[in-house]
PDB file of C-alpha atoms in Angstrom:
ATOM      1  CA  MET F 214     247.163 -76.564 -79.055  1.00 44.00           C
ATOM      2  CA  ASN F 215     244.948 -79.583 -78.611  1.00 44.00           C
ATOM      3  CA  LEU F 216     245.224 -81.606 -75.385  1.00 43.00           C
ATOM      4  CA  HIS F 217     243.566 -84.942 -74.711  1.00 41.00           C
ATOM      5  CA  LEU F 218     244.032 -88.032 -72.565  1.00 40.00           C
ATOM      6  CA  ARG F 219     244.858 -91.327 -74.232  1.00 42.00           C
ATOM      7  CA  LYS F 220     244.419 -94.609 -72.402  1.00 42.00           C
ATOM      8  CA  MET F 221     247.642 -96.636 -72.586  1.00 44.00           C
ATOM      9  CA  GLY F 222     246.926 -99.906 -70.765  1.00 47.00           C
ATOM     10  CA  ARG F 223     246.190 -98.867 -67.202  1.00 48.00           C
ATOM     11  CA  ILE F 224     247.942 -95.508 -67.570  1.00 46.00           C
ATOM     12  CA  ASN F 225     246.369 -92.327 -68.900  1.00 43.00           C
ATOM     13  CA  THR F 226     248.802 -90.339 -71.012  1.00 43.00           C
ATOM     14  CA  LEU F 227     248.422 -86.653 -71.818  1.00 42.00           C
ATOM     15  CA  VAL F 228     248.854 -86.174 -75.556  1.00 40.00           C
ATOM     16  CA  VAL F 229     249.678 -82.753 -76.927  1.00 42.00           C
ATOM     17  CA  ASN F 230     248.927 -81.994 -80.557  1.00 44.00           C
ATOM     18  CA  ASP F 231     250.698 -78.700 -81.179  1.00 44.00           C
ATOM     19  CA  LYS F 232     250.701 -77.920 -84.883  1.00 43.00           C
ATOM     20  CA  SER F 233     252.488 -74.614 -84.233  1.00 42.00           C
ATOM     21  CA  SER F 234     255.728 -76.512 -83.608  1.00 48.00           C
ATOM     22  CA  SER F 235     255.833 -77.634 -87.237  1.00 56.00           C
ATOM     23  CA  SER F 236     255.008 -74.280 -88.795  1.00 75.00           C
ATOM     24  CA  PRO F 237     256.309 -70.860 -87.792  1.00 83.00           C
ATOM     25  CA  SER F 238     254.029 -68.446 -85.958  1.00 89.00           C
ATOM     26  CA  GLU F 239     253.213 -65.018 -87.347  1.00 93.00           C
ATOM     27  CA  ARG F 240     255.629 -63.519 -84.822  1.00 93.00           C
ATOM     28  CA  GLU F 241     258.431 -65.857 -85.884  1.00 91.00           C
ATOM     29  CA  ILE F 242     257.756 -64.961 -89.515  1.00 94.00           C
ATOM     30  CA  PHE F 243     257.845 -61.262 -88.648  1.00 95.00           C
ATOM     31  CA  LEU F 244     261.164 -61.750 -86.806  1.00 94.00           C
ATOM     32  CA  SER F 245     262.634 -63.524 -89.811  1.00 93.00           C
ATOM     33  CA  PHE F 246     261.438 -60.746 -92.118  1.00 96.00           C
ATOM     34  CA  CYS F 247     263.124 -58.189 -89.845  1.00 95.00           C
ATOM     35  CA  ARG F 248     266.406 -60.112 -89.801  1.00 93.00           C
ATOM     36  CA  HIS F 249     266.502 -60.472 -93.577  1.00 94.00           C
ATOM     37  CA  GLY F 250     264.795 -57.240 -94.579  1.00 93.00           C
ATOM     38  CA  SER F 251     262.881 -59.011 -97.324  1.00 95.00           C
ATOM     39  CA  LEU F 252     259.975 -61.347 -97.884  1.00 96.00           C
ATOM     40  CA  SER F 253     262.108 -63.675 -99.987  1.00 95.00           C
ATOM     41  CA  GLY F 254     264.889 -63.883 -97.376  1.00 95.00           C
ATOM     42  CA  ALA F 255     262.413 -64.772 -94.643  1.00 94.00           C
ATOM     43  CA  ALA F 256     260.652 -67.231 -96.940  1.00 95.00           C
ATOM     44  CA  GLU F 257     263.905 -68.993 -97.749  1.00 94.00           C
ATOM     45  CA  GLU F 258     264.928 -69.240 -94.085  1.00 92.00           C
ATOM     46  CA  LEU F 259     261.552 -70.625 -93.052  1.00 92.00           C
ATOM     47  CA  SER F 260     260.953 -72.813 -96.128  1.00 92.00           C
ATOM     48  CA  VAL F 261     257.682 -71.088 -96.970  1.00 93.00           C
ATOM     49  CA  TYR F 262     256.494 -68.928 -99.862  1.00 95.00           C
ATOM     50  CA  ALA F 263     257.080 -65.169 -99.867  1.00 96.00           C
ATOM     51  CA  SER F 264     253.297 -64.778-100.113  1.00 95.00           C
ATOM     52  CA  THR F 265     252.994 -66.706 -96.823  1.00 95.00           C
ATOM     53  CA  VAL F 266     255.384 -64.247 -95.180  1.00 96.00           C
ATOM     54  CA  SER F 267     253.432 -61.289 -96.548  1.00 96.00           C
ATOM     55  CA  ARG F 268     250.072 -62.739 -95.498  1.00 97.00           C
ATOM     56  CA  SER F 269     251.358 -63.601 -92.010  1.00 96.00           C
ATOM     57  CA  ILE F 270     252.661 -60.076 -91.441  1.00 97.00           C
ATOM     58  CA  GLY F 271     249.325 -58.681 -92.650  1.00 97.00           C
ATOM     59  CA  ASN F 272     247.464 -60.999 -90.255  1.00 96.00           C
ATOM     60  CA  LEU F 273     249.702 -59.912 -87.379  1.00 96.00           C
ATOM     61  CA  GLU F 274     249.080 -56.253 -88.215  1.00 97.00           C
ATOM     62  CA  LYS F 275     245.323 -56.878 -88.163  1.00 97.00           C
ATOM     63  CA  LYS F 276     245.510 -58.664 -84.801  1.00 95.00           C
ATOM     64  CA  LEU F 277     247.598 -55.879 -83.274  1.00 95.00           C
ATOM     65  CA  ASN F 278     245.679 -53.135 -85.114  1.00 97.00           C
ATOM     66  CA  VAL F 279     248.927 -51.401 -86.135  1.00 97.00           C
ATOM     67  CA  SER F 280     251.078 -51.024 -89.244  1.00 97.00           C
ATOM     68  CA  LEU F 281     254.383 -52.832 -88.786  1.00 97.00           C
ATOM     69  CA  VAL F 282     255.605 -52.547 -92.372  1.00 97.00           C
ATOM     70  CA  LYS F 283     255.307 -49.843 -95.014  1.00 96.00           C
ATOM     71  CA  LYS F 284     256.037 -50.036 -98.708  1.00 94.00           C
ATOM     72  CA  ILE F 285     258.086 -47.319-100.368  1.00 94.00           C
ATOM     73  CA  GLY F 286     258.496 -47.932-104.066  1.00 94.00           C
ATOM     74  CA  ASN F 287     259.216 -51.631-104.414  1.00 90.00           C
ATOM     75  CA  LYS F 288     260.863 -51.998-100.993  1.00 93.00           C
ATOM     76  CA  LEU F 289     259.366 -52.815 -97.600  1.00 95.00           C
ATOM     77  CA  PHE F 290     260.470 -50.998 -94.444  1.00 95.00           C
ATOM     78  CA  LEU F 291     259.535 -51.287 -90.800  1.00 96.00           C
ATOM     79  CA  THR F 292     257.413 -48.509 -89.391  1.00 97.00           C
ATOM     80  CA  GLU F 293     258.498 -46.914 -86.112  1.00 97.00           C
ATOM     81  CA  ILE F 294     256.029 -49.164 -84.296  1.00 97.00           C
ATOM     82  CA  GLY F 295     257.358 -52.140 -86.285  1.00 96.00           C
ATOM     83  CA  GLU F 296     260.904 -51.379 -85.140  1.00 96.00           C
ATOM     84  CA  LYS F 297     259.853 -51.146 -81.476  1.00 96.00           C
ATOM     85  CA  TYR F 298     257.781 -54.322 -81.750  1.00 95.00           C
ATOM     86  CA  TYR F 299     260.728 -56.152 -83.339  1.00 94.00           C
ATOM     87  CA  GLU F 300     263.112 -55.050 -80.579  1.00 92.00           C
ATOM     88  CA  ASN F 301     260.739 -56.270 -77.871  1.00 91.00           C
ATOM     89  CA  ILE F 302     259.733 -59.628 -79.324  1.00 91.00           C
ATOM     90  CA  ASN F 303     263.262 -60.371 -80.534  1.00 89.00           C
ATOM     91  CA  LYS F 304     264.542 -60.053 -76.970  1.00 88.00           C
ATOM     92  CA  SER F 305     261.650 -62.153 -75.658  1.00 87.00           C
ATOM     93  CA  PHE F 306     262.220 -64.935 -78.198  1.00 82.00           C
ATOM     94  CA  SER F 307     265.971 -64.875 -77.482  1.00 82.00           C
ATOM     95  CA  ASP F 308     265.271 -65.219 -73.758  1.00 84.00           C
ATOM     96  CA  ILE F 309     262.887 -68.137 -74.371  1.00 82.00           C
ATOM     97  CA  ILE F 310     265.365 -69.991 -76.587  1.00 78.00           C
ATOM     98  CA  SER F 311     268.191 -69.381 -74.126  1.00 80.00           C
ATOM     99  CA  TYR F 312     266.040 -70.696 -71.259  1.00 82.00           C
ATOM    100  CA  GLU F 313     265.030 -73.799 -73.218  1.00 78.00           C
ATOM    101  CA  LYS F 314     268.618 -74.584 -74.185  1.00 77.00           C
ATOM    102  CA  LYS F 315     269.829 -74.111 -70.628  1.00 80.00           C
ATOM    103  CA  ASN F 316     267.098 -76.066 -68.871  1.00 79.00           C
ATOM    104  CA  TRP F 317     266.171 -78.777 -71.334  1.00 75.00           C
ATOM    105  CA  ARG F 318     269.287 -79.082 -73.465  1.00 66.00           C
ATOM    106  CA  ILE F 319     267.255 -78.527 -76.597  1.00 58.00           C
ATOM    107  CA  ARG F 320     269.205 -78.392 -79.829  1.00 58.00           C
ATOM    108  CA  LEU F 321     267.896 -75.472 -81.885  1.00 52.00           C
TER     109      LEU F 321
END
């Protein structure tokens, strides 16, 4: 997130450039993958390529230093840690969205 002040006449305005609002975060991509159970399902929901979903999950695994997904044959499955992580962040994201809708009447 990039914050800066912009002079508007005699008033300084705080301008927020948040590129994350236009593209899904790695966590949001992981959540979508979990809901759909496939790279292609998540990709379709998020309007990104399946390779983007795969790369994002890999990046998240590197950041967390854990394996969230395992491949068996041609199918991807959540690891035990992946399942626990999904349960926790899914609840957190649901709480955030619920709070935003309630307090700011955001249409999501």
